[in-house]
Backbone as a chain_set.jsonl record, in Angstrom:
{"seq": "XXXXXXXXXXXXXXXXXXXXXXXXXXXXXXXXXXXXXXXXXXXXXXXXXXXXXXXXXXXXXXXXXXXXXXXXXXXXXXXXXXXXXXXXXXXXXXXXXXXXXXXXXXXXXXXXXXXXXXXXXXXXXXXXXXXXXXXXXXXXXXXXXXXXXXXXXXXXXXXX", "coords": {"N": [[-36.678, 14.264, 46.178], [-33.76, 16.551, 46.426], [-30.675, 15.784, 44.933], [-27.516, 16.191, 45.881], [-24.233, 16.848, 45.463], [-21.188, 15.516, 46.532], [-19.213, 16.988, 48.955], [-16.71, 16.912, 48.327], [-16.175, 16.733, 45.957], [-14.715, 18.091, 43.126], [-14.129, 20.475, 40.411], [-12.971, 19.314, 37.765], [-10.828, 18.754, 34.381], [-10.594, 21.032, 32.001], [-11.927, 20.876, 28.441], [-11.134, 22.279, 25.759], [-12.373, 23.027, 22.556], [-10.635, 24.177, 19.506], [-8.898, 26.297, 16.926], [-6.791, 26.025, 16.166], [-4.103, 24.32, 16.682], [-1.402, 24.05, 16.892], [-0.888, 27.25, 17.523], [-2.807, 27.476, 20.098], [-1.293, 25.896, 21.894], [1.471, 27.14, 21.787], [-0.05, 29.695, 23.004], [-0.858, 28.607, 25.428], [1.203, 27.459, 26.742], [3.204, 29.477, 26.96], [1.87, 32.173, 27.238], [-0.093, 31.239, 29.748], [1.603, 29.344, 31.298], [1.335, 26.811, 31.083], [2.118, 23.392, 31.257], [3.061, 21.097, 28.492], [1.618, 17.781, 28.542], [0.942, 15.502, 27.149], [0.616, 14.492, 23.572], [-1.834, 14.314, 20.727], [-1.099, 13.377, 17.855], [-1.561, 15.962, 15.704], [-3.988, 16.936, 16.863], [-4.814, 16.9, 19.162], [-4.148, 18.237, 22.581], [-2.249, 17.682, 26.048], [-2.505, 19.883, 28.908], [-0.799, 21.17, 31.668], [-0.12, 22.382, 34.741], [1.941, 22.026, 37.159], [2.995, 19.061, 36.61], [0.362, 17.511, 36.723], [-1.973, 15.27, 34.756], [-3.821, 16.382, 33.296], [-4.635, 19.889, 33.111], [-5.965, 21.111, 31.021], [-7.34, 20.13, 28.404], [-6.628, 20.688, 24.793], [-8.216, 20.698, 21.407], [-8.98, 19.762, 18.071], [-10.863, 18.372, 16.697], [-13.761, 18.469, 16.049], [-13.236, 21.361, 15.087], [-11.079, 22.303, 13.678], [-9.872, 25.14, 12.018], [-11.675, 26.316, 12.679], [-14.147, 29.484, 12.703], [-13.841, 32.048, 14.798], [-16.432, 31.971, 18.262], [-19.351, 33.778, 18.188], [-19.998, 36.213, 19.734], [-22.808, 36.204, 21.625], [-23.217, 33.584, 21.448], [-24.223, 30.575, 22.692], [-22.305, 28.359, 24.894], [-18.803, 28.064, 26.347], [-18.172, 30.442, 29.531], [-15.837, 31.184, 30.472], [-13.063, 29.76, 31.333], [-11.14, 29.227, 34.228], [-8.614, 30.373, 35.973], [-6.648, 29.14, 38.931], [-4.787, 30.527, 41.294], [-2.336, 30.054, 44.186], [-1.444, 32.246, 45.749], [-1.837, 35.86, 46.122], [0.265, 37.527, 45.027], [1.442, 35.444, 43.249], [-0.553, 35.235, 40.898], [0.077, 38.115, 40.66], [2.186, 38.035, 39.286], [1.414, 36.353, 37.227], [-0.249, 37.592, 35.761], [1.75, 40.155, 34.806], [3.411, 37.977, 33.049], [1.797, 37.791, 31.007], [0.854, 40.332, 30.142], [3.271, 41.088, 29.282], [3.655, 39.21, 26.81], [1.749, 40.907, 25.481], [-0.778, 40.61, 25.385], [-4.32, 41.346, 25.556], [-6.297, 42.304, 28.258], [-9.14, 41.636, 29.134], [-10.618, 42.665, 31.289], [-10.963, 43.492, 35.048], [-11.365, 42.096, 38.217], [-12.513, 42.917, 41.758], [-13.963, 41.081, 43.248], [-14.152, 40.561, 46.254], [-14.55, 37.923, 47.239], [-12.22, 37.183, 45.694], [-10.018, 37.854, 43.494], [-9.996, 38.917, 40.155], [-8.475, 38.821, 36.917], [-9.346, 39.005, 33.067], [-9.574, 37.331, 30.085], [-8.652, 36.59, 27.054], [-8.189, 33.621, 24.862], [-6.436, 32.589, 21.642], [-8.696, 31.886, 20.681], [-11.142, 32.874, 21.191], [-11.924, 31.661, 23.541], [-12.909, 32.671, 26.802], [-10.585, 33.351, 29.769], [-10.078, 33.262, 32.698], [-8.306, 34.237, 35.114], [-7.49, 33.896, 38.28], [-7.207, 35.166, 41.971], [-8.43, 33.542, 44.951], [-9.46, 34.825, 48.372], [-8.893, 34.3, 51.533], [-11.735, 32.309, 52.905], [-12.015, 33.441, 55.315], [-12.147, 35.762, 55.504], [-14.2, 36.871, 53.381], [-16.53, 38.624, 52.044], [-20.082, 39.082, 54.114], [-23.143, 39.212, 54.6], [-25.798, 40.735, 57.003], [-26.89, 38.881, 57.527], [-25.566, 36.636, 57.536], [-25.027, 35.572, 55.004], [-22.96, 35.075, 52.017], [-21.603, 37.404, 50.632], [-20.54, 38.824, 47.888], [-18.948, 40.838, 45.229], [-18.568, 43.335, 42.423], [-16.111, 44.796, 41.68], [-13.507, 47.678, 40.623], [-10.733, 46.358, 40.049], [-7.44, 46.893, 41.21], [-4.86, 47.67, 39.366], [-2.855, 48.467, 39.35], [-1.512, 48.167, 41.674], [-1.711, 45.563, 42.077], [0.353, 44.72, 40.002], [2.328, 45.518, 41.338], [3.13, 43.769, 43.426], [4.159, 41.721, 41.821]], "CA": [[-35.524, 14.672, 46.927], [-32.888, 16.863, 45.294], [-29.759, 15.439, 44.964], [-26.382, 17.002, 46.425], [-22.578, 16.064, 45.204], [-20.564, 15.081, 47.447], [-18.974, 18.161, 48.917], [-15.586, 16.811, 48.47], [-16.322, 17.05, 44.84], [-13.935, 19.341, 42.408], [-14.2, 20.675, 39.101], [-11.841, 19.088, 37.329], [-10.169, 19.457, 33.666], [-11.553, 21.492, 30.706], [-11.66, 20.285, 27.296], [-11.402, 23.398, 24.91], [-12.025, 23.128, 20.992], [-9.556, 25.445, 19.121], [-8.531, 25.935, 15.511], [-5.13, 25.921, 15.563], [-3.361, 23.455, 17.285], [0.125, 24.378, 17.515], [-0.961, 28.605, 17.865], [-2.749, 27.394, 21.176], [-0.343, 25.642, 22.724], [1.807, 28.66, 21.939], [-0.706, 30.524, 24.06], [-0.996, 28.428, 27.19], [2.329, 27.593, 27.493], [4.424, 30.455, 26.823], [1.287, 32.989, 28.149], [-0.312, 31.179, 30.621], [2.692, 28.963, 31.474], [1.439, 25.4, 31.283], [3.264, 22.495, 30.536], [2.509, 20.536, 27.405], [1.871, 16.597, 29.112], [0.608, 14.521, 26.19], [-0.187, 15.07, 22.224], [-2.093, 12.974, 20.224], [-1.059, 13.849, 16.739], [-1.575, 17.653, 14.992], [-5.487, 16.584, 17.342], [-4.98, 17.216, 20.48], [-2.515, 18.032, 23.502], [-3.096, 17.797, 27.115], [-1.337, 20.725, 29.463], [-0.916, 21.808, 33.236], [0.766, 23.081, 35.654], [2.792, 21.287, 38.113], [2.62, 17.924, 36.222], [-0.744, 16.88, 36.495], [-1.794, 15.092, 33.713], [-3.916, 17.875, 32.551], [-6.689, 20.704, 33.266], [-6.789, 21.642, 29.906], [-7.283, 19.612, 26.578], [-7.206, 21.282, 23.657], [-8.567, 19.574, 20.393], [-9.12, 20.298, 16.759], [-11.569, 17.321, 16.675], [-14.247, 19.0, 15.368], [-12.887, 22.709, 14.98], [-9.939, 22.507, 13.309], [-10.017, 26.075, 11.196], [-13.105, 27.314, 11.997], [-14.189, 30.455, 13.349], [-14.443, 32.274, 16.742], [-17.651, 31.731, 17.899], [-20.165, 34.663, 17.963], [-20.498, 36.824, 21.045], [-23.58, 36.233, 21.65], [-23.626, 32.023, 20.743], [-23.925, 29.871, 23.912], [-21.19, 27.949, 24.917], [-18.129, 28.256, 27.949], [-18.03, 31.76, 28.974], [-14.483, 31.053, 30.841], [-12.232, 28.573, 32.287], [-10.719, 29.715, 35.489], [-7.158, 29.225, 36.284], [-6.907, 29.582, 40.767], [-3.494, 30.691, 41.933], [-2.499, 29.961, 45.007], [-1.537, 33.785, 46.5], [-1.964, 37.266, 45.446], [1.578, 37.559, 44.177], [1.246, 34.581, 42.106], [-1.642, 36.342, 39.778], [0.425, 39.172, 39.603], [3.171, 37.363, 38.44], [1.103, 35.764, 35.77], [-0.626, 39.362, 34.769], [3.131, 40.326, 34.022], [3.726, 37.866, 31.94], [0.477, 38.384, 30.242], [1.231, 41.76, 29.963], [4.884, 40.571, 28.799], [3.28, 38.592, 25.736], [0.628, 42.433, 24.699], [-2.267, 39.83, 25.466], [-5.118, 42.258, 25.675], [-6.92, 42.086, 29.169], [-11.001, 42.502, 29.244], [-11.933, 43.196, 32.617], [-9.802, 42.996, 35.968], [-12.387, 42.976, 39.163], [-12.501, 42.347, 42.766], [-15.326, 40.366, 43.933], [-14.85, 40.194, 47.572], [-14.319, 36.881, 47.93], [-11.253, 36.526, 44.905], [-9.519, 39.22, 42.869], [-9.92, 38.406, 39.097], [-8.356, 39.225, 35.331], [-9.962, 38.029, 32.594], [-9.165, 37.788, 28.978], [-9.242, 35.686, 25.991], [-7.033, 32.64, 23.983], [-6.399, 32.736, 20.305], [-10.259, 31.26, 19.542], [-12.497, 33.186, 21.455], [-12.226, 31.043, 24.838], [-12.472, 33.309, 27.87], [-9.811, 32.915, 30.434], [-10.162, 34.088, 34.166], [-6.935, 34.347, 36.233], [-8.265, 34.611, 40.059], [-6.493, 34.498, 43.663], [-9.558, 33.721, 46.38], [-8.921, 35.372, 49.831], [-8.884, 32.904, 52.985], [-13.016, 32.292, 53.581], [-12.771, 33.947, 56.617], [-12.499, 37.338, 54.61], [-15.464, 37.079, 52.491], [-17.913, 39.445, 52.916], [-20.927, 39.063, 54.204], [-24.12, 40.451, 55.073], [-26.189, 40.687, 58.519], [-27.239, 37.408, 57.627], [-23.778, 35.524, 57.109], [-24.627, 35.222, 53.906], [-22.219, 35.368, 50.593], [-21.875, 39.17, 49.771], [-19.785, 39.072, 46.582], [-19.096, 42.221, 44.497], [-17.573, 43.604, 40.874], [-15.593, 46.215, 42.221], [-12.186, 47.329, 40.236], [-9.434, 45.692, 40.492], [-6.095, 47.867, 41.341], [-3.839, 46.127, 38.431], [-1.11, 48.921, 39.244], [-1.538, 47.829, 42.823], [-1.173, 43.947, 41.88], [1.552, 44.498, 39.947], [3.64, 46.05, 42.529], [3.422, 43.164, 44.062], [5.292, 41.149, 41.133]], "C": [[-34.471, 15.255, 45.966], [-31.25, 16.272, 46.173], [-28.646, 16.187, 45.163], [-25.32, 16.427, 46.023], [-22.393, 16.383, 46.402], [-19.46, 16.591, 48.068], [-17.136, 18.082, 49.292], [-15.245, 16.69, 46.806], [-15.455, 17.895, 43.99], [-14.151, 20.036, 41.027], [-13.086, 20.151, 38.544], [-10.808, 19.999, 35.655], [-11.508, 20.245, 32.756], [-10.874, 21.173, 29.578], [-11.922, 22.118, 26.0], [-11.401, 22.978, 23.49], [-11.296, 24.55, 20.494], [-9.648, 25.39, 17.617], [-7.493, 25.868, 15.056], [-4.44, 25.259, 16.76], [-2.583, 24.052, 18.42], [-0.156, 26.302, 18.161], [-1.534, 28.9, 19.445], [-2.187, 26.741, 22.616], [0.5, 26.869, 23.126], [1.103, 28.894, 23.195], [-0.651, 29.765, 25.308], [0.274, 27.785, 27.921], [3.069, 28.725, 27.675], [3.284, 31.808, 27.571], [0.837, 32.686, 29.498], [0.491, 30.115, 31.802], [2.397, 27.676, 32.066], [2.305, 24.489, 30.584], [2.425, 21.097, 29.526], [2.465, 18.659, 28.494], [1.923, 15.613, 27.968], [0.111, 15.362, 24.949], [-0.403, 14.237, 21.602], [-2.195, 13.609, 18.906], [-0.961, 15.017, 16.625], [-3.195, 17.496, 15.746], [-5.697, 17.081, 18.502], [-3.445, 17.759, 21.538], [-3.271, 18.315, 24.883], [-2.005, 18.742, 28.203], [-2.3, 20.999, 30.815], [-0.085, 22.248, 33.645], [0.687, 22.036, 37.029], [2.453, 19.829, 37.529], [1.558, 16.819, 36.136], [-0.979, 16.284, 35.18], [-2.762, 15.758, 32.985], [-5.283, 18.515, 32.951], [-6.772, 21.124, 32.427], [-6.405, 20.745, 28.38], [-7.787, 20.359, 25.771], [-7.224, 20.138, 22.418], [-9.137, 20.485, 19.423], [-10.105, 19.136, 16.176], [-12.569, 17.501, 15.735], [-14.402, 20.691, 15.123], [-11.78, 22.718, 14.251], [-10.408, 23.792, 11.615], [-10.961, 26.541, 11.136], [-13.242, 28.457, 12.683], [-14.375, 30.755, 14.62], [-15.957, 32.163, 16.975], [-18.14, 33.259, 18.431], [-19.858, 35.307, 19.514], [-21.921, 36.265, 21.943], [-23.866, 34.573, 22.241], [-23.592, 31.725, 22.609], [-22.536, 29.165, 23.611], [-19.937, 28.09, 26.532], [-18.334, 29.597, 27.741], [-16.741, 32.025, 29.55], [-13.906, 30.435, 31.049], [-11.435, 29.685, 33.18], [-9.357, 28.965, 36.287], [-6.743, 30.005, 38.348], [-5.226, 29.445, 40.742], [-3.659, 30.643, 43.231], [-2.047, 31.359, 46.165], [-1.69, 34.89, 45.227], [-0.565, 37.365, 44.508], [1.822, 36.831, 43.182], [0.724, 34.77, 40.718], [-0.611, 37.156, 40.199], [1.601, 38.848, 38.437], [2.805, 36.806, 37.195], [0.492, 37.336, 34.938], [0.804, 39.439, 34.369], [3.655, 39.587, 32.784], [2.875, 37.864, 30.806], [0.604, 39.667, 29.589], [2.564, 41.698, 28.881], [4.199, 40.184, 27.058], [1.806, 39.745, 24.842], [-0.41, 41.348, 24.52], [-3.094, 41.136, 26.101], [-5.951, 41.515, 27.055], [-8.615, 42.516, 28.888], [-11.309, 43.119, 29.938], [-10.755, 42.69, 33.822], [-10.835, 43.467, 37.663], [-12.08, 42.008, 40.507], [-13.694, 42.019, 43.541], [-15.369, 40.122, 45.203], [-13.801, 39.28, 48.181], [-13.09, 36.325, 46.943], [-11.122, 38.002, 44.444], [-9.176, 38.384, 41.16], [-9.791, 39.345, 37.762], [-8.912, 38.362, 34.264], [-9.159, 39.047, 31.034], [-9.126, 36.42, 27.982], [-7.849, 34.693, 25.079], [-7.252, 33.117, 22.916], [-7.636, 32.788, 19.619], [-11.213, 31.543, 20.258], [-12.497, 32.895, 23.102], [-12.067, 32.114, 25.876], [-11.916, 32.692, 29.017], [-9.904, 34.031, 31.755], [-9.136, 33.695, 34.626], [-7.26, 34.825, 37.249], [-7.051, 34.363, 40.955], [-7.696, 34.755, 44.603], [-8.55, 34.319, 47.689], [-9.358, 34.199, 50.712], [-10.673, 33.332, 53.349], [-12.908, 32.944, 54.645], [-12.918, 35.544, 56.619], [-13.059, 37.59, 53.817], [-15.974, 37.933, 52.861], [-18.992, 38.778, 52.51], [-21.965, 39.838, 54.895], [-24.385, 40.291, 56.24], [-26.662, 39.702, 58.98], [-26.352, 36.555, 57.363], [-23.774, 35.105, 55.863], [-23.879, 35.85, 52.816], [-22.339, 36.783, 50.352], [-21.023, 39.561, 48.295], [-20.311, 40.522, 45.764], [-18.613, 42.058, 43.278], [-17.723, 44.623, 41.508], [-14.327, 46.322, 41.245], [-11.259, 46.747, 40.507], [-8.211, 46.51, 39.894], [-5.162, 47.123, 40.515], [-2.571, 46.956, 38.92], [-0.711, 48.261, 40.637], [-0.659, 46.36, 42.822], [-0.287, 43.803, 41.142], [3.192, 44.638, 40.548], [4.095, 44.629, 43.273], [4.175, 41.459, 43.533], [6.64, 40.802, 41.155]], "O": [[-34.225, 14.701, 44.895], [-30.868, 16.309, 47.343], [-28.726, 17.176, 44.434], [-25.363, 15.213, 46.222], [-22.996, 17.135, 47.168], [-18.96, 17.175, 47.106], [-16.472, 18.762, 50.075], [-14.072, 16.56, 46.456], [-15.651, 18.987, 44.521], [-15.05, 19.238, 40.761], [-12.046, 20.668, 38.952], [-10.323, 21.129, 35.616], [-12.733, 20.131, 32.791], [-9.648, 21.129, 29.48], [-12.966, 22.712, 25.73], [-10.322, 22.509, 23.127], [-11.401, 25.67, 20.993], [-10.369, 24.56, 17.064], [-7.151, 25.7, 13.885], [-4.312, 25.902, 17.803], [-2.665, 24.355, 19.61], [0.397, 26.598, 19.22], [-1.192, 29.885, 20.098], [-2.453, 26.929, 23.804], [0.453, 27.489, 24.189], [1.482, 28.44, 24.275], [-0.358, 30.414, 26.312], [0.441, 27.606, 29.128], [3.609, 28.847, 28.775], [3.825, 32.464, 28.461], [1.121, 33.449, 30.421], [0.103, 30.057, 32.969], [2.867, 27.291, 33.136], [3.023, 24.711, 29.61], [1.477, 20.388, 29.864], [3.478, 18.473, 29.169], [2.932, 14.919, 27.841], [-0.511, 16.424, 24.992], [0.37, 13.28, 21.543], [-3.169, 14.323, 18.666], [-0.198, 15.503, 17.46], [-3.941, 18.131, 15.001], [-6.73, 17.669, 18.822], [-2.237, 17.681, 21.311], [-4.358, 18.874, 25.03], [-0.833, 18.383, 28.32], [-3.505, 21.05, 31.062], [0.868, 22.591, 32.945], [-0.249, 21.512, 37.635], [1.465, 19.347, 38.082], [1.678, 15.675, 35.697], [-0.22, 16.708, 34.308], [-2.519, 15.724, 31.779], [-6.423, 18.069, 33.08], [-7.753, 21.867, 32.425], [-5.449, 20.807, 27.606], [-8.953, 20.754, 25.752], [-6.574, 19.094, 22.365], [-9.632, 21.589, 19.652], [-10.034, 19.049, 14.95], [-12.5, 16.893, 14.667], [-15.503, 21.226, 14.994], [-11.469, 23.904, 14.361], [-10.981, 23.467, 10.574], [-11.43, 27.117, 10.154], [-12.316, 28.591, 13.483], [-14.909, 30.034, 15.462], [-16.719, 32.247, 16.011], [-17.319, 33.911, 19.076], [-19.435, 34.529, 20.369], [-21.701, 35.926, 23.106], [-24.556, 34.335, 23.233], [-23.104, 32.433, 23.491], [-21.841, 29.257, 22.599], [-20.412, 28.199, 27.662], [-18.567, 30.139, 26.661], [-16.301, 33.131, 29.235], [-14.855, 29.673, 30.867], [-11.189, 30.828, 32.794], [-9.104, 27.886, 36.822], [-6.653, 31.183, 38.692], [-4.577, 28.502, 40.289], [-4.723, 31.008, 43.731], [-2.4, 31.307, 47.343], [-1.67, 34.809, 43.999], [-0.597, 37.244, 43.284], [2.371, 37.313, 42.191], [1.324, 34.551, 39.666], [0.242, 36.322, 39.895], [1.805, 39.225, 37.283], [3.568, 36.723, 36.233], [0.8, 37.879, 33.877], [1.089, 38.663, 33.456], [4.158, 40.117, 31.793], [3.342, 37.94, 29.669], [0.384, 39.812, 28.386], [2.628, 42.299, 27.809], [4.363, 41.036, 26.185], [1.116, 39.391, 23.886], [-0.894, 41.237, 23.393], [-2.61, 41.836, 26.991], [-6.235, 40.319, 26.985], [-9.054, 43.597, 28.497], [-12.086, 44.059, 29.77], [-9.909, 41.812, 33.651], [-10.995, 44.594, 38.132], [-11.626, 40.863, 40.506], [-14.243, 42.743, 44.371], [-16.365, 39.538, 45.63], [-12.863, 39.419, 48.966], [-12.775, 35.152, 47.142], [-11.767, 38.992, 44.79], [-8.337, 37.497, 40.999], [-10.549, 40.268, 37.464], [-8.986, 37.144, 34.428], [-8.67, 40.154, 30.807], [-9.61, 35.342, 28.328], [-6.754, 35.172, 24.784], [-8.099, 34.005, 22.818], [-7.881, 33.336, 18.544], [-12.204, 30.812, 20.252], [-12.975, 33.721, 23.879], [-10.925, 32.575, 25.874], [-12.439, 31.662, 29.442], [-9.817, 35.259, 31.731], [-9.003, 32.475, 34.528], [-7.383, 36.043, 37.381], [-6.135, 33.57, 40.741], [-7.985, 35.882, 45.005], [-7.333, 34.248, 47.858], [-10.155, 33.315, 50.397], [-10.96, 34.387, 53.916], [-14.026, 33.119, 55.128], [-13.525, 36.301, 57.377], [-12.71, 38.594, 53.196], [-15.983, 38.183, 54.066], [-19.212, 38.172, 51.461], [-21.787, 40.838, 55.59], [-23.508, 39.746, 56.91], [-26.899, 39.398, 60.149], [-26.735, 35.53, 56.799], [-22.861, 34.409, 55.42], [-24.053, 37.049, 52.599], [-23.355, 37.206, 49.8], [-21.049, 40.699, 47.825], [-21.41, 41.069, 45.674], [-18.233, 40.956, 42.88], [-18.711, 45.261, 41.869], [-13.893, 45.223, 40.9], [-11.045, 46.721, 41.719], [-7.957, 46.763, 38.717], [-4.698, 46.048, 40.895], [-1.453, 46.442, 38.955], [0.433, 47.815, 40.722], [0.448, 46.072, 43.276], [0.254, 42.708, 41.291], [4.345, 44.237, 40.39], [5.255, 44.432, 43.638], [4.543, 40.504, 44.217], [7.158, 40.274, 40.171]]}, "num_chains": 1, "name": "protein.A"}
């Protein structure tokens, strides 16, 4: 029998290794505009948004000064930060934009509208807003139709 989670289930935090401490705090507070909660020494720190006690630990645990990792290497290939409207993401693109953080890729899948782009050490970072499930597309069979289509950034920033 295959086993199913519970479909009340969430993803919760992510634990990122880094190599510089204090340079990624920098980055996810002041770019992606979390709030520092807890730090355990020059080792760690734990940050969110709206006072949770954190979706992202960063740690120098066993990284502290080492390199980005390879293209190629396995490993995360994003963490995914969900706003709750369209305007919200644009508001964070802006200040993204604000801080000459280089964007990768900016696409509309359908069923979310997503920027993506990278921390100090390699980590890829997705910035999405999903559309209300009942504007997914789908096919003739109700199922999932997801795309990579562009995503209008002059569009979504208008709406900043």
């Amino acid at each position: 029998m295959t086993y199913k989670a519970d479909p009340g289930t969430t993803i919760g935090h992510t634990h990122l290794k880094v190599s510089d401490l204090e340079r990624s705090i920098a980055f996810y507070r002041d770019v992606i505009g979390l709030d520092v909660q807890q730090t355990y020494g020059s080792d760690a720190a734990f940050m969110s948004a709206g006072g949770y006690h954190h979706h992202i630990g960063l740690n120098t645990w066993r990284s502290r000064g080492g390199p980005r990792p390879a293209p190629n290497a396995t490993g995360l290939f994003h963490v995914a930060f969900l706003y709750p409207t369209r305007k919200a993401l644009a508001q964070a693109l802006t200040n993204v934009l604000a801080h000459n953080v280089r964007i990768d890729g900016a696409s509309d899948h359908g069923v979310s509208q997503a920027i993506y782009l990278d921390d100090p050490d390699g980590n890829g970072i997705e910035l999405y807003w999903d559309r209300a499930p009942e504007d997914w597309p789908r096919n003739a069979d109700g199922d999932l139709s997801m795309t990579t289509d562009r995503l209008d950034l002059d569009a979504l920033l208008a709406e900043a």
